[in-house]
Amino acid sequence: MTEALPPTMREEEVPVGLNPRQYAQSLDSYMDNHQIQPFVQEMLSEVFAVLPEDPYEYMTHHLASRRPVRPPKDDTILACGVLWVLLPGGDPMSPEQWRLRRCWLTDKAVLCVSNAAADVEREVGGGVVISPPNDPAPQEYPLEKGATHRELEDDEACKPFAFSIAVQPGPLAHKGDKELKNGRWILQLAASSEEQRSDWFSLFAPFKISSG
C-alpha cells in the first residue's frame, strides 16, 4: 500500500530514507519540540487583540523578543527542547504569565532553563532594531533523588499539557521566585503535546522516589 503524502508535499521533497508517514511524524516531532504552533498562535492572538497599525512590525518585535534562544552547543546535554515556563511569581491560570524558554538536561542530571532574550527596540520612524541575545547563565536545578513530577489539572494551569517538578535549586537558580514545598522548589512548565510531556517525564523518572 502506497503511503499518502501530506498536503502540499511533493514526492521529491521527502528526505531520502524516510517514507511519507515517517517524514510527517518527524515534522510533528520537530514542531512539538520547538513549540512552533503555540508560539505562532499566541503571536496572532496578540495581533488580533491589539490591531497594530503595522502588524508585520509588531510580529517582528514579538518574534525577536519572545523567541527561545538557540540550543546550546554542549556535548554534556542529554535532551533539549522548548517548554512553556511560568514567570516568577506568576499566576498559572493567566496566559500572559507564561513564556517559551529553552530547557535542557545535562549528563550531570541538571535541568537548565535559559531566560536569554534579544534586545529589541522600536525606532521612532518605524521598524525595529534587534540586538543579539545576551547570554546569561541559565537557571540550574539539580535533579537528585526525590525530584518528583506530576501532571497539572485543568484548574491548576491554563496551558494544556502542563506539569510541575519539585527540584533542589542550584547556585544559579532564582530561589526567591519559586514556590517552596517540603524543602524543594516547584517549577511549573508546559509542553506542546502529550508526547513531548511524556518524553520529559521519561527523563525525570529515574529521580522520582517510588511510593511503594
JSON list of N, CA, C and O in Angstrom, two decimals, residues 73-126:
[
{"chain": "A", "resi": 73, "resn": "LYS", "atom": "N", "xyz": [25.49, 24.58, 22.37]},
{"chain": "A", "resi": 73, "resn": "LYS", "atom": "CA", "xyz": [26.37, 23.58, 21.76]},
{"chain": "A", "resi": 73, "resn": "LYS", "atom": "C", "xyz": [27.24, 22.99, 22.86]},
{"chain": "A", "resi": 73, "resn": "LYS", "atom": "O", "xyz": [28.26, 23.54, 23.23]},
{"chain": "A", "resi": 74, "resn": "ASP", "atom": "N", "xyz": [26.78, 21.88, 23.39]},
{"chain": "A", "resi": 74, "resn": "ASP", "atom": "CA", "xyz": [27.44, 21.28, 24.55]},
{"chain": "A", "resi": 74, "resn": "ASP", "atom": "C", "xyz": [27.27, 19.77, 24.48]},
{"chain": "A", "resi": 74, "resn": "ASP", "atom": "O", "xyz": [26.15, 19.26, 24.40]},
{"chain": "A", "resi": 75, "resn": "ASP", "atom": "N", "xyz": [28.37, 19.07, 24.53]},
{"chain": "A", "resi": 75, "resn": "ASP", "atom": "CA", "xyz": [28.34, 17.60, 24.44]},
{"chain": "A", "resi": 75, "resn": "ASP", "atom": "C", "xyz": [27.74, 16.95, 25.69]},
{"chain": "A", "resi": 75, "resn": "ASP", "atom": "O", "xyz": [27.46, 15.75, 25.69]},
{"chain": "A", "resi": 76, "resn": "THR", "atom": "N", "xyz": [27.57, 17.73, 26.76]},
{"chain": "A", "resi": 76, "resn": "THR", "atom": "CA", "xyz": [27.06, 17.15, 28.01]},
{"chain": "A", "resi": 76, "resn": "THR", "atom": "C", "xyz": [25.53, 17.13, 28.05]},
{"chain": "A", "resi": 76, "resn": "THR", "atom": "O", "xyz": [24.95, 16.64, 29.01]},
{"chain": "A", "resi": 77, "resn": "ILE", "atom": "N", "xyz": [24.87, 17.64, 27.02]},
{"chain": "A", "resi": 77, "resn": "ILE", "atom": "CA", "xyz": [23.41, 17.72, 27.02]},
{"chain": "A", "resi": 77, "resn": "ILE", "atom": "C", "xyz": [22.80, 16.40, 26.60]},
{"chain": "A", "resi": 77, "resn": "ILE", "atom": "O", "xyz": [23.10, 15.87, 25.53]},
{"chain": "A", "resi": 78, "resn": "LEU", "atom": "N", "xyz": [21.90, 15.88, 27.44]},
{"chain": "A", "resi": 78, "resn": "LEU", "atom": "CA", "xyz": [21.20, 14.63, 27.14]},
{"chain": "A", "resi": 78, "resn": "LEU", "atom": "C", "xyz": [19.94, 14.88, 26.33]},
{"chain": "A", "resi": 78, "resn": "LEU", "atom": "O", "xyz": [19.57, 14.08, 25.46]},
{"chain": "A", "resi": 79, "resn": "ALA", "atom": "N", "xyz": [19.24, 15.96, 26.63]},
{"chain": "A", "resi": 79, "resn": "ALA", "atom": "CA", "xyz": [18.00, 16.29, 25.93]},
{"chain": "A", "resi": 79, "resn": "ALA", "atom": "C", "xyz": [17.81, 17.79, 25.97]},
{"chain": "A", "resi": 79, "resn": "ALA", "atom": "O", "xyz": [18.23, 18.47, 26.90]},
{"chain": "A", "resi": 80, "resn": "CYS", "atom": "N", "xyz": [17.15, 18.31, 24.92]},
{"chain": "A", "resi": 80, "resn": "CYS", "atom": "CA", "xyz": [16.95, 19.76, 24.82]},
{"chain": "A", "resi": 80, "resn": "CYS", "atom": "C", "xyz": [15.65, 20.03, 24.09]},
{"chain": "A", "resi": 80, "resn": "CYS", "atom": "O", "xyz": [15.31, 19.32, 23.13]},
{"chain": "A", "resi": 81, "resn": "GLY", "atom": "N", "xyz": [14.91, 21.01, 24.53]},
{"chain": "A", "resi": 81, "resn": "GLY", "atom": "CA", "xyz": [13.66, 21.36, 23.87]},
{"chain": "A", "resi": 81, "resn": "GLY", "atom": "C", "xyz": [13.12, 22.68, 24.38]},
{"chain": "A", "resi": 81, "resn": "GLY", "atom": "O", "xyz": [13.73, 23.32, 25.25]},
{"chain": "A", "resi": 82, "resn": "VAL", "atom": "N", "xyz": [11.99, 23.10, 23.83]},
{"chain": "A", "resi": 82, "resn": "VAL", "atom": "CA", "xyz": [11.35, 24.35, 24.22]},
{"chain": "A", "resi": 82, "resn": "VAL", "atom": "C", "xyz": [10.10, 24.03, 25.02]},
{"chain": "A", "resi": 82, "resn": "VAL", "atom": "O", "xyz": [9.26, 23.23, 24.59]},
{"chain": "A", "resi": 83, "resn": "LEU", "atom": "N", "xyz": [9.97, 24.65, 26.19]},
{"chain": "A", "resi": 83, "resn": "LEU", "atom": "CA", "xyz": [8.82, 24.45, 27.05]},
{"chain": "A", "resi": 83, "resn": "LEU", "atom": "C", "xyz": [8.27, 25.80, 27.49]},
{"chain": "A", "resi": 83, "resn": "LEU", "atom": "O", "xyz": [9.00, 26.79, 27.55]},
{"chain": "A", "resi": 84, "resn": "TRP", "atom": "N", "xyz": [6.97, 25.83, 27.78]},
{"chain": "A", "resi": 84, "resn": "TRP", "atom": "CA", "xyz": [6.40, 27.00, 28.42]},
{"chain": "A", "resi": 84, "resn": "TRP", "atom": "C", "xyz": [6.83, 26.98, 29.89]},
{"chain": "A", "resi": 84, "resn": "TRP", "atom": "O", "xyz": [6.75, 25.93, 30.55]},
{"chain": "A", "resi": 85, "resn": "VAL", "atom": "N", "xyz": [7.27, 28.12, 30.39]},
{"chain": "A", "resi": 85, "resn": "VAL", "atom": "CA", "xyz": [7.71, 28.23, 31.78]},
{"chain": "A", "resi": 85, "resn": "VAL", "atom": "C", "xyz": [6.92, 29.37, 32.43]},
{"chain": "A", "resi": 85, "resn": "VAL", "atom": "O", "xyz": [6.82, 30.47, 31.87]},
{"chain": "A", "resi": 86, "resn": "LEU", "atom": "N", "xyz": [6.38, 29.11, 33.59]},
{"chain": "A", "resi": 86, "resn": "LEU", "atom": "CA", "xyz": [5.64, 30.14, 34.33]},
{"chain": "A", "resi": 86, "resn": "LEU", "atom": "C", "xyz": [6.62, 31.19, 34.83]},
{"chain": "A", "resi": 86, "resn": "LEU", "atom": "O", "xyz": [7.65, 30.87, 35.43]},
{"chain": "A", "resi": 87, "resn": "LEU", "atom": "N", "xyz": [6.30, 32.47, 34.59]},
{"chain": "A", "resi": 87, "resn": "LEU", "atom": "CA", "xyz": [7.17, 33.55, 35.05]},
{"chain": "A", "resi": 87, "resn": "LEU", "atom": "C", "xyz": [7.25, 33.55, 36.58]},
{"chain": "A", "resi": 87, "resn": "LEU", "atom": "O", "xyz": [6.31, 33.11, 37.26]},
{"chain": "A", "resi": 88, "resn": "PRO", "atom": "N", "xyz": [8.35, 34.04, 37.13]},
{"chain": "A", "resi": 88, "resn": "PRO", "atom": "CA", "xyz": [8.50, 34.09, 38.59]},
{"chain": "A", "resi": 88, "resn": "PRO", "atom": "C", "xyz": [7.34, 34.82, 39.26]},
{"chain": "A", "resi": 88, "resn": "PRO", "atom": "O", "xyz": [7.01, 35.95, 38.89]},
{"chain": "A", "resi": 89, "resn": "GLY", "atom": "N", "xyz": [6.70, 34.14, 40.19]},
{"chain": "A", "resi": 89, "resn": "GLY", "atom": "CA", "xyz": [5.57, 34.73, 40.90]},
{"chain": "A", "resi": 89, "resn": "GLY", "atom": "C", "xyz": [4.30, 34.84, 40.08]},
{"chain": "A", "resi": 89, "resn": "GLY", "atom": "O", "xyz": [3.35, 35.49, 40.51]},
{"chain": "A", "resi": 90, "resn": "GLY", "atom": "N", "xyz": [4.28, 34.22, 38.91]},
{"chain": "A", "resi": 90, "resn": "GLY", "atom": "CA", "xyz": [3.14, 34.36, 38.01]},
{"chain": "A", "resi": 90, "resn": "GLY", "atom": "C", "xyz": [1.96, 33.50, 38.40]},
{"chain": "A", "resi": 90, "resn": "GLY", "atom": "O", "xyz": [2.07, 32.52, 39.14]},
{"chain": "A", "resi": 91, "resn": "ASP", "atom": "N", "xyz": [0.80, 33.87, 37.86]},
{"chain": "A", "resi": 91, "resn": "ASP", "atom": "CA", "xyz": [-0.44, 33.12, 38.06]},
{"chain": "A", "resi": 91, "resn": "ASP", "atom": "C", "xyz": [-0.53, 32.07, 36.97]},
{"chain": "A", "resi": 91, "resn": "ASP", "atom": "O", "xyz": [-0.63, 32.41, 35.78]},
{"chain": "A", "resi": 92, "resn": "PRO", "atom": "N", "xyz": [-0.52, 30.79, 37.31]},
{"chain": "A", "resi": 92, "resn": "PRO", "atom": "CA", "xyz": [-0.56, 29.74, 36.28]},
{"chain": "A", "resi": 92, "resn": "PRO", "atom": "C", "xyz": [-1.84, 29.72, 35.46]},
{"chain": "A", "resi": 92, "resn": "PRO", "atom": "O", "xyz": [-1.88, 29.11, 34.40]},
{"chain": "A", "resi": 93, "resn": "MET", "atom": "N", "xyz": [-2.89, 30.42, 35.92]},
{"chain": "A", "resi": 93, "resn": "MET", "atom": "CA", "xyz": [-4.14, 30.46, 35.17]},
{"chain": "A", "resi": 93, "resn": "MET", "atom": "C", "xyz": [-4.19, 31.65, 34.21]},
{"chain": "A", "resi": 93, "resn": "MET", "atom": "O", "xyz": [-5.16, 31.83, 33.49]},
{"chain": "A", "resi": 94, "resn": "SER", "atom": "N", "xyz": [-3.12, 32.46, 34.17]},
{"chain": "A", "resi": 94, "resn": "SER", "atom": "CA", "xyz": [-3.08, 33.62, 33.29]},
{"chain": "A", "resi": 94, "resn": "SER", "atom": "C", "xyz": [-2.14, 33.34, 32.11]},
{"chain": "A", "resi": 94, "resn": "SER", "atom": "O", "xyz": [-0.94, 33.15, 32.31]},
{"chain": "A", "resi": 95, "resn": "PRO", "atom": "N", "xyz": [-2.65, 33.32, 30.88]},
{"chain": "A", "resi": 95, "resn": "PRO", "atom": "CA", "xyz": [-1.79, 33.03, 29.72]},
{"chain": "A", "resi": 95, "resn": "PRO", "atom": "C", "xyz": [-0.63, 34.01, 29.58]},
{"chain": "A", "resi": 95, "resn": "PRO", "atom": "O", "xyz": [0.44, 33.64, 29.06]},
{"chain": "A", "resi": 96, "resn": "GLU", "atom": "N", "xyz": [-0.80, 35.26, 30.04]},
{"chain": "A", "resi": 96, "resn": "GLU", "atom": "CA", "xyz": [0.25, 36.26, 29.92]},
{"chain": "A", "resi": 96, "resn": "GLU", "atom": "C", "xyz": [1.44, 35.98, 30.82]},
{"chain": "A", "resi": 96, "resn": "GLU", "atom": "O", "xyz": [2.51, 36.60, 30.65]},
{"chain": "A", "resi": 97, "resn": "GLN", "atom": "N", "xyz": [1.28, 35.05, 31.77]},
{"chain": "A", "resi": 97, "resn": "GLN", "atom": "CA", "xyz": [2.35, 34.78, 32.73]},
{"chain": "A", "resi": 97, "resn": "GLN", "atom": "C", "xyz": [3.26, 33.63, 32.30]},
{"chain": "A", "resi": 97, "resn": "GLN", "atom": "O", "xyz": [4.14, 33.23, 33.07]},
{"chain": "A", "resi": 98, "resn": "TRP", "atom": "N", "xyz": [3.06, 33.13, 31.08]},
{"chain": "A", "resi": 98, "resn": "TRP", "atom": "CA", "xyz": [3.88, 32.03, 30.58]},
{"chain": "A", "resi": 98, "resn": "TRP", "atom": "C", "xyz": [4.78, 32.52, 29.44]},
{"chain": "A", "resi": 98, "resn": "TRP", "atom": "O", "xyz": [4.37, 33.35, 28.63]},
{"chain": "A", "resi": 99, "resn": "ARG", "atom": "N", "xyz": [5.99, 32.00, 29.38]},
{"chain": "A", "resi": 99, "resn": "ARG", "atom": "CA", "xyz": [6.92, 32.33, 28.31]},
{"chain": "A", "resi": 99, "resn": "ARG", "atom": "C", "xyz": [7.59, 31.04, 27.80]},
{"chain": "A", "resi": 99, "resn": "ARG", "atom": "O", "xyz": [7.85, 30.11, 28.58]},
{"chain": "A", "resi": 100, "resn": "LEU", "atom": "N", "xyz": [7.85, 31.03, 26.52]},
{"chain": "A", "resi": 100, "resn": "LEU", "atom": "CA", "xyz": [8.61, 29.90, 25.95]},
{"chain": "A", "resi": 100, "resn": "LEU", "atom": "C", "xyz": [10.07, 30.05, 26.31]},
{"chain": "A", "resi": 100, "resn": "LEU", "atom": "O", "xyz": [10.66, 31.13, 26.12]},
{"chain": "A", "resi": 101, "resn": "ARG", "atom": "N", "xyz": [10.66, 28.98, 26.79]},
{"chain": "A", "resi": 101, "resn": "ARG", "atom": "CA", "xyz": [12.06, 29.01, 27.20]},
{"chain": "A", "resi": 101, "resn": "ARG", "atom": "C", "xyz": [12.77, 27.75, 26.70]},
{"chain": "A", "resi": 101, "resn": "ARG", "atom": "O", "xyz": [12.19, 26.67, 26.63]},
{"chain": "A", "resi": 102, "resn": "ARG", "atom": "N", "xyz": [14.03, 27.91, 26.39]},
{"chain": "A", "resi": 102, "resn": "ARG", "atom": "CA", "xyz": [14.86, 26.76, 26.03]},
{"chain": "A", "resi": 102, "resn": "ARG", "atom": "C", "xyz": [15.24, 26.03, 27.32]},
{"chain": "A", "resi": 102, "resn": "ARG", "atom": "O", "xyz": [15.75, 26.63, 28.27]},
{"chain": "A", "resi": 103, "resn": "CYS", "atom": "N", "xyz": [14.97, 24.73, 27.36]},
{"chain": "A", "resi": 103, "resn": "CYS", "atom": "CA", "xyz": [15.28, 23.91, 28.53]},
{"chain": "A", "resi": 103, "resn": "CYS", "atom": "C", "xyz": [16.12, 22.72, 28.09]},
{"chain": "A", "resi": 103, "resn": "CYS", "atom": "O", "xyz": [15.93, 22.19, 26.99]},
{"chain": "A", "resi": 104, "resn": "TRP", "atom": "N", "xyz": [17.04, 22.30, 28.95]},
{"chain": "A", "resi": 104, "resn": "TRP", "atom": "CA", "xyz": [17.83, 21.11, 28.62]},
{"chain": "A", "resi": 104, "resn": "TRP", "atom": "C", "xyz": [18.28, 20.40, 29.89]},
{"chain": "A", "resi": 104, "resn": "TRP", "atom": "O", "xyz": [18.28, 20.97, 30.98]},
{"chain": "A", "resi": 105, "resn": "LEU", "atom": "N", "xyz": [18.61, 19.14, 29.72]},
{"chain": "A", "resi": 105, "resn": "LEU", "atom": "CA", "xyz": [19.06, 18.30, 30.82]},
{"chain": "A", "resi": 105, "resn": "LEU", "atom": "C", "xyz": [20.47, 17.83, 30.51]},
{"chain": "A", "resi": 105, "resn": "LEU", "atom": "O", "xyz": [20.73, 17.30, 29.42]},
{"chain": "A", "resi": 106, "resn": "THR", "atom": "N", "xyz": [21.40, 18.03, 31.45]},
{"chain": "A", "resi": 106, "resn": "THR", "atom": "CA", "xyz": [22.79, 17.66, 31.23]},
{"chain": "A", "resi": 106, "resn": "THR", "atom": "C", "xyz": [23.05, 16.24, 31.72]},
{"chain": "A", "resi": 106, "resn": "THR", "atom": "O", "xyz": [22.23, 15.65, 32.43]},
{"chain": "A", "resi": 107, "resn": "ASP", "atom": "N", "xyz": [24.22, 15.73, 31.36]},
{"chain": "A", "resi": 107, "resn": "ASP", "atom": "CA", "xyz": [24.57, 14.38, 31.81]},
{"chain": "A", "resi": 107, "resn": "ASP", "atom": "C", "xyz": [24.92, 14.35, 33.29]},
{"chain": "A", "resi": 107, "resn": "ASP", "atom": "O", "xyz": [25.14, 13.29, 33.86]},
{"chain": "A", "resi": 108, "resn": "LYS", "atom": "N", "xyz": [24.96, 15.52, 33.93]},
{"chain": "A", "resi": 108, "resn": "LYS", "atom": "CA", "xyz": [25.14, 15.60, 35.38]},
{"chain": "A", "resi": 108, "resn": "LYS", "atom": "C", "xyz": [23.79, 15.71, 36.10]},
{"chain": "A", "resi": 108, "resn": "LYS", "atom": "O", "xyz": [23.74, 16.01, 37.29]},
{"chain": "A", "resi": 109, "resn": "ALA", "atom": "N", "xyz": [22.71, 15.45, 35.35]},
{"chain": "A", "resi": 109, "resn": "ALA", "atom": "CA", "xyz": [21.35, 15.49, 35.89]},
{"chain": "A", "resi": 109, "resn": "ALA", "atom": "C", "xyz": [20.98, 16.87, 36.41]},
{"chain": "A", "resi": 109, "resn": "ALA", "atom": "O", "xyz": [20.40, 17.02, 37.49]},
{"chain": "A", "resi": 110, "resn": "VAL", "atom": "N", "xyz": [21.32, 17.89, 35.64]},
{"chain": "A", "resi": 110, "resn": "VAL", "atom": "CA", "xyz": [20.96, 19.27, 35.98]},
{"chain": "A", "resi": 110, "resn": "VAL", "atom": "C", "xyz": [19.98, 19.78, 34.94]},
{"chain": "A", "resi": 110, "resn": "VAL", "atom": "O", "xyz": [20.28, 19.77, 33.74]},
{"chain": "A", "resi": 111, "resn": "LEU", "atom": "N", "xyz": [18.80, 20.20, 35.38]},
{"chain": "A", "resi": 111, "resn": "LEU", "atom": "CA", "xyz": [17.81, 20.80, 34.50]},
{"chain": "A", "resi": 111, "resn": "LEU", "atom": "C", "xyz": [18.13, 22.29, 34.37]},
{"chain": "A", "resi": 111, "resn": "LEU", "atom": "O", "xyz": [18.22, 23.00, 35.38]},
{"chain": "A", "resi": 112, "resn": "CYS", "atom": "N", "xyz": [18.32, 22.75, 33.14]},
{"chain": "A", "resi": 112, "resn": "CYS", "atom": "CA", "xyz": [18.68, 24.14, 32.89]},
{"chain": "A", "resi": 112, "resn": "CYS", "atom": "C", "xyz": [17.55, 24.85, 32.15]},
{"chain": "A", "resi": 112, "resn": "CYS", "atom": "O", "xyz": [16.95, 24.29, 31.24]},
{"chain": "A", "resi": 113, "resn": "VAL", "atom": "N", "xyz": [17.28, 26.08, 32.56]},
{"chain": "A", "resi": 113, "resn": "VAL", "atom": "CA", "xyz": [16.25, 26.91, 31.93]},
{"chain": "A", "resi": 113, "resn": "VAL", "atom": "C", "xyz": [16.89, 28.24, 31.55]},
{"chain": "A", "resi": 113, "resn": "VAL", "atom": "O", "xyz": [17.40, 28.96, 32.41]},
{"chain": "A", "resi": 114, "resn": "SER", "atom": "N", "xyz": [16.89, 28.56, 30.26]},
{"chain": "A", "resi": 114, "resn": "SER", "atom": "CA", "xyz": [17.51, 29.80, 29.80]},
{"chain": "A", "resi": 114, "resn": "SER", "atom": "C", "xyz": [16.48, 30.91, 29.67]},
{"chain": "A", "resi": 114, "resn": "SER", "atom": "O", "xyz": [15.42, 30.72, 29.08]},
{"chain": "A", "resi": 115, "resn": "ASN", "atom": "N", "xyz": [16.81, 32.08, 30.22]},
{"chain": "A", "resi": 115, "resn": "ASN", "atom": "CA", "xyz": [15.96, 33.26, 30.09]},
{"chain": "A", "resi": 115, "resn": "ASN", "atom": "C", "xyz": [16.57, 34.29, 29.15]},
{"chain": "A", "resi": 115, "resn": "ASN", "atom": "O", "xyz": [16.13, 35.45, 29.12]},
{"chain": "A", "resi": 116, "resn": "ALA", "atom": "N", "xyz": [17.58, 33.88, 28.40]},
{"chain": "A", "resi": 116, "resn": "ALA", "atom": "CA", "xyz": [18.24, 34.82, 27.48]},
{"chain": "A", "resi": 116, "resn": "ALA", "atom": "C", "xyz": [17.24, 35.30, 26.43]},
{"chain": "A", "resi": 116, "resn": "ALA", "atom": "O", "xyz": [16.42, 34.53, 25.93]},
{"chain": "A", "resi": 117, "resn": "ALA", "atom": "N", "xyz": [17.32, 36.58, 26.08]},
{"chain": "A", "resi": 117, "resn": "ALA", "atom": "CA", "xyz": [16.42, 37.15, 25.09]},
{"chain": "A", "resi": 117, "resn": "ALA", "atom": "C", "xyz": [17.12, 38.27, 24.34]},
{"chain": "A", "resi": 117, "resn": "ALA", "atom": "O", "xyz": [18.05, 38.91, 24.86]},
{"chain": "A", "resi": 118, "resn": "ALA", "atom": "N", "xyz": [16.69, 38.49, 23.12]},
{"chain": "A", "resi": 118, "resn": "ALA", "atom": "CA", "xyz": [17.25, 39.57, 22.31]},
{"chain": "A", "resi": 118, "resn": "ALA", "atom": "C", "xyz": [16.77, 40.92, 22.85]},
{"chain": "A", "resi": 118, "resn": "ALA", "atom": "O", "xyz": [15.70, 41.04, 23.44]},
{"chain": "A", "resi": 119, "resn": "ASP", "atom": "N", "xyz": [17.59, 41.94, 22.64]},
{"chain": "A", "resi": 119, "resn": "ASP", "atom": "CA", "xyz": [17.21, 43.30, 22.99]},
{"chain": "A", "resi": 119, "resn": "ASP", "atom": "C", "xyz": [16.56, 43.94, 21.76]},
{"chain": "A", "resi": 119, "resn": "ASP", "atom": "O", "xyz": [17.20, 44.12, 20.73]},
{"chain": "A", "resi": 120, "resn": "VAL", "atom": "N", "xyz": [15.28, 44.26, 21.86]},
{"chain": "A", "resi": 120, "resn": "VAL", "atom": "CA", "xyz": [14.51, 44.75, 20.71]},
{"chain": "A", "resi": 120, "resn": "VAL", "atom": "C", "xyz": [13.96, 46.13, 21.02]},
{"chain": "A", "resi": 120, "resn": "VAL", "atom": "O", "xyz": [13.31, 46.33, 22.05]},
{"chain": "A", "resi": 121, "resn": "GLU", "atom": "N", "xyz": [14.22, 47.09, 20.13]},
{"chain": "A", "resi": 121, "resn": "GLU", "atom": "CA", "xyz": [13.72, 48.45, 20.30]},
{"chain": "A", "resi": 121, "resn": "GLU", "atom": "C", "xyz": [13.01, 48.91, 19.03]},
{"chain": "A", "resi": 121, "resn": "GLU", "atom": "O", "xyz": [13.45, 48.60, 17.92]},
{"chain": "A", "resi": 122, "resn": "ARG", "atom": "N", "xyz": [11.93, 49.65, 19.20]},
{"chain": "A", "resi": 122, "resn": "ARG", "atom": "CA", "xyz": [11.22, 50.23, 18.07]},
{"chain": "A", "resi": 122, "resn": "ARG", "atom": "C", "xyz": [11.81, 51.60, 17.74]},
{"chain": "A", "resi": 122, "resn": "ARG", "atom": "O", "xyz": [12.03, 52.42, 18.63]},
{"chain": "A", "resi": 123, "resn": "GLU", "atom": "N", "xyz": [12.06, 51.82, 16.46]},
{"chain": "A", "resi": 123, "resn": "GLU", "atom": "CA", "xyz": [12.57, 53.12, 16.02]},
{"chain": "A", "resi": 123, "resn": "GLU", "atom": "C", "xyz": [11.42, 54.11, 15.89]},
{"chain": "A", "resi": 123, "resn": "GLU", "atom": "O", "xyz": [10.27, 53.73, 15.60]},
{"chain": "A", "resi": 124, "resn": "VAL", "atom": "N", "xyz": [11.74, 55.39, 16.08]},
{"chain": "A", "resi": 124, "resn": "VAL", "atom": "CA", "xyz": [10.72, 56.42, 16.02]},
{"chain": "A", "resi": 124, "resn": "VAL", "atom": "C", "xyz": [10.05, 56.46, 14.65]},
{"chain": "A", "resi": 124, "resn": "VAL", "atom": "O", "xyz": [8.84, 56.60, 14.52]},
{"chain": "A", "resi": 125, "resn": "GLY", "atom": "N", "xyz": [10.84, 56.33, 13.60]},
{"chain": "A", "resi": 125, "resn": "GLY", "atom": "CA", "xyz": [10.30, 56.40, 12.26]},
{"chain": "A", "resi": 125, "resn": "GLY", "atom": "C", "xyz": [9.71, 55.11, 11.74]},
{"chain": "A", "resi": 125, "resn": "GLY", "atom": "O", "xyz": [9.34, 55.01, 10.56]},
{"chain": "A", "resi": 126, "resn": "GLY", "atom": "N", "xyz": [9.64, 54.11, 12.59]},
{"chain": "A", "resi": 126, "resn": "GLY", "atom": "CA", "xyz": [9.14, 52.81, 12.16]},
{"chain": "A", "resi": 126, "resn": "GLY", "atom": "C", "xyz": [10.24, 51.79, 12.06]},
{"chain": "A", "resi": 126, "resn": "GLY", "atom": "O", "xyz": [11.41, 52.13, 11.87]}
]
